[in-house]
PDB file of C-alpha atoms in Angstrom:
ATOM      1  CA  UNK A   1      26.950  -3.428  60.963  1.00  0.00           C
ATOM      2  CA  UNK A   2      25.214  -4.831  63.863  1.00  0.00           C
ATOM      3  CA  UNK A   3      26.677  -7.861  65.530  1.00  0.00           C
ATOM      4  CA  UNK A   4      24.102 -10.166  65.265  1.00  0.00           C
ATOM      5  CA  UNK A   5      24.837 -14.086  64.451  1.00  0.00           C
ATOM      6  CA  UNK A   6      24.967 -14.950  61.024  1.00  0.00           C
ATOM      7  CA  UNK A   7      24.637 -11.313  60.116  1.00  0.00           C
ATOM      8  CA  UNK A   8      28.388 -11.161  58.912  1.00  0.00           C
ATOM      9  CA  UNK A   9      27.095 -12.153  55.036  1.00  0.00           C
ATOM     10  CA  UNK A  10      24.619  -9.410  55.298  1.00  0.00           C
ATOM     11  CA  UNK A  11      27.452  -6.794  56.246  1.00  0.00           C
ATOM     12  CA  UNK A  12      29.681  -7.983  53.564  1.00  0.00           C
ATOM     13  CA  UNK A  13      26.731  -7.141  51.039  1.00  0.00           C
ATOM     14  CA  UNK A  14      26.009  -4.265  52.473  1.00  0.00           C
ATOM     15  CA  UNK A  15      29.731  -2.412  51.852  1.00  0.00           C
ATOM     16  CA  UNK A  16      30.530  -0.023  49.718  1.00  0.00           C
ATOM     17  CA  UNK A  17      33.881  -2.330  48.698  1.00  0.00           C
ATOM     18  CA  UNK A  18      31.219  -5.197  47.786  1.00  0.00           C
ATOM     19  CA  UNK A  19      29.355  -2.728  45.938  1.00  0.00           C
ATOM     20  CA  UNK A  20      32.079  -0.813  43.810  1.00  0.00           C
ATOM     21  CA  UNK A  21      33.843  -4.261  43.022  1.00  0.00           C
ATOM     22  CA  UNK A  22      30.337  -5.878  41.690  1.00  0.00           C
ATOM     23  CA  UNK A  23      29.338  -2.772  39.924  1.00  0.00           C
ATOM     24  CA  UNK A  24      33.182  -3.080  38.290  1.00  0.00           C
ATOM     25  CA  UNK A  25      33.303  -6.632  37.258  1.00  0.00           C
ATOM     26  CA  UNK A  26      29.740  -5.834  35.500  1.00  0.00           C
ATOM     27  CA  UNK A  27      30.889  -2.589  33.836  1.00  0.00           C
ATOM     28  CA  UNK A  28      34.129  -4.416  32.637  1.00  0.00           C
ATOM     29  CA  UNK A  29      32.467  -7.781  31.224  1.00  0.00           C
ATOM     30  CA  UNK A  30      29.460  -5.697  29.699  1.00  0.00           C
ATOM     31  CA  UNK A  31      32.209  -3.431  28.063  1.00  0.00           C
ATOM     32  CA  UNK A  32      34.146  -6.292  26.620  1.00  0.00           C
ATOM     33  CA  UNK A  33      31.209  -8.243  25.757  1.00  0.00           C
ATOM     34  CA  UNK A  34      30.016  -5.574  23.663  1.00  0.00           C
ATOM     35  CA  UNK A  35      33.207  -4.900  21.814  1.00  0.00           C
ATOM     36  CA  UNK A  36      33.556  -8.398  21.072  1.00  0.00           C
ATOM     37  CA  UNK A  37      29.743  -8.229  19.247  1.00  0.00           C
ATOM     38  CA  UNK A  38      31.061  -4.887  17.924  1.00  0.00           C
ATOM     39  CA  UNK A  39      33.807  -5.987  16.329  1.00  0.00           C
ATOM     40  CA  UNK A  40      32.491  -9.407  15.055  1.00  0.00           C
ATOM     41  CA  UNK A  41      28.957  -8.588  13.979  1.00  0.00           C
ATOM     42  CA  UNK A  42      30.240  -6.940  10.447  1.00  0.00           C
ATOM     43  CA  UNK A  43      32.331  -9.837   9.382  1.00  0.00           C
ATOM     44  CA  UNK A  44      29.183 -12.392  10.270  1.00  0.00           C
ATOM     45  CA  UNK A  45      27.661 -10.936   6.831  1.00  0.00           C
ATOM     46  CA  UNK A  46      27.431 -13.660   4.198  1.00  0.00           C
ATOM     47  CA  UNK A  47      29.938 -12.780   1.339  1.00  0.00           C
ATOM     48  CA  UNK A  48      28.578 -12.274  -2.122  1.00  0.00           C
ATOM     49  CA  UNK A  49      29.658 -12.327  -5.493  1.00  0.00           C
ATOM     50  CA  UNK A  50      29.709  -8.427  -5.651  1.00  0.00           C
ATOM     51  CA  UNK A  51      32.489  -6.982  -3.455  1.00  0.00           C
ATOM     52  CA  UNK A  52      30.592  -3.348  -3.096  1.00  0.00           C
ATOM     53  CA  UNK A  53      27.281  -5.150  -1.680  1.00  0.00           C
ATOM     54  CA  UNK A  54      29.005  -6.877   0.641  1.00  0.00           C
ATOM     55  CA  UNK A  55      31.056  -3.778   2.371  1.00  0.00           C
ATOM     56  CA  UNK A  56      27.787  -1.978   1.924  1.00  0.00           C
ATOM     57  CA  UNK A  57      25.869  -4.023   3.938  1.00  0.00           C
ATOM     58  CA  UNK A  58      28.672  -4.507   6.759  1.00  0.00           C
ATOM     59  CA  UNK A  59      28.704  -0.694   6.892  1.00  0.00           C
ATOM     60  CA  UNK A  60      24.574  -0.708   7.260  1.00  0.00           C
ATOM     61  CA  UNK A  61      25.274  -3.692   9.833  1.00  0.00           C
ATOM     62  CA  UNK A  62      28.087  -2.038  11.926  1.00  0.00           C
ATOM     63  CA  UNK A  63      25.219   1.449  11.794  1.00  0.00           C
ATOM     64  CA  UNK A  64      22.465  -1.162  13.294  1.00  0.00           C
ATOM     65  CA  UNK A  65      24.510  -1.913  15.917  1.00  0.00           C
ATOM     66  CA  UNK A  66      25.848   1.471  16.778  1.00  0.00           C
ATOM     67  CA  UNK A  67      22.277   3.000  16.779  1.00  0.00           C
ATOM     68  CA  UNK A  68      21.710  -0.142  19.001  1.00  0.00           C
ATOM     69  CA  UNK A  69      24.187   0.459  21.133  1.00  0.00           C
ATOM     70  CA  UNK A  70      23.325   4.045  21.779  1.00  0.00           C
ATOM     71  CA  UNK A  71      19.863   4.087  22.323  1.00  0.00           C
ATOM     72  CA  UNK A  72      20.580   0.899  24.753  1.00  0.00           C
ATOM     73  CA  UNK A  73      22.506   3.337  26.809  1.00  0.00           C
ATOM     74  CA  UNK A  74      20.222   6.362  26.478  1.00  0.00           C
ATOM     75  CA  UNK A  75      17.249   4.213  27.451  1.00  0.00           C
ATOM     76  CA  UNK A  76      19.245   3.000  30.396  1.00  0.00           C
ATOM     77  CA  UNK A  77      19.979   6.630  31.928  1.00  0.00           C
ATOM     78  CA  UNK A  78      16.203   7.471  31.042  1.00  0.00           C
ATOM     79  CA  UNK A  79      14.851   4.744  33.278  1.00  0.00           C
ATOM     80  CA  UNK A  80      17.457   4.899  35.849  1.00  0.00           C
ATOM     81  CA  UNK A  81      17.919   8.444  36.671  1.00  0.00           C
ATOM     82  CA  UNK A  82      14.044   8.507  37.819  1.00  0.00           C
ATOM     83  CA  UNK A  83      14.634   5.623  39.453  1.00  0.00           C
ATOM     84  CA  UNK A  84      17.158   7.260  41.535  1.00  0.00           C
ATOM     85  CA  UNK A  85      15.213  10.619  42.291  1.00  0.00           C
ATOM     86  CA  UNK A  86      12.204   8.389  43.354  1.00  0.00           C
ATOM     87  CA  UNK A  87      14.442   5.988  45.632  1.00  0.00           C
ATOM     88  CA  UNK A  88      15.995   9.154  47.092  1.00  0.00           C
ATOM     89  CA  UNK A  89      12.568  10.609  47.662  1.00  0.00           C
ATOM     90  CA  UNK A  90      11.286   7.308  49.518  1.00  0.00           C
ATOM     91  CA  UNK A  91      14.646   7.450  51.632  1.00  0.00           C
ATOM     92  CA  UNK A  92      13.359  10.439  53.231  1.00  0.00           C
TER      93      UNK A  92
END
């Protein structure tokens, strides 16, 4: 990092620490975040009077969100692993 005055914010954004520690505090609240909604979402089905509808539809819900939950992340790598080639590509 060049020392230039007032660049000492831009070098700190600019590591590799800065970077893996963001990228880890996102990862780790997006993770529990998730299995919070995960494990929630099935119980926020109003009860019935028949016990069999009721676990039924928790099991349909707790499907929903794992079908959710997995094309989230597959739609994520799609979009981000062009991203990458292309940003590599305009690097050089």
């Amino acid at each position: 990092c060049p020392r230039l005055v007032g660049s000492s914010m831009l070098c700190v954004l600019q590591s590799d620490l800065f970077v893996i520690v963001v990228t880890g505090l996102l990862g780790f609240t997006n993770g529990a975040l998730s299995v919070a909604c995960m494990s929630i979402a099935p119980d926020a089905v109003k009860e019935g009077e028949d016990y069999e509808i009721v676990q039924s539809r928790k099991e349909y819900g707790g499907y929903i969100m794992t079908v959710a939950l997995l094309l989230g992340v597959t739609l994520g790598l799609a979009v981000a692993v062009p991203l990458n080639l292309a940003a590599d590509y305009l690097r050089t």
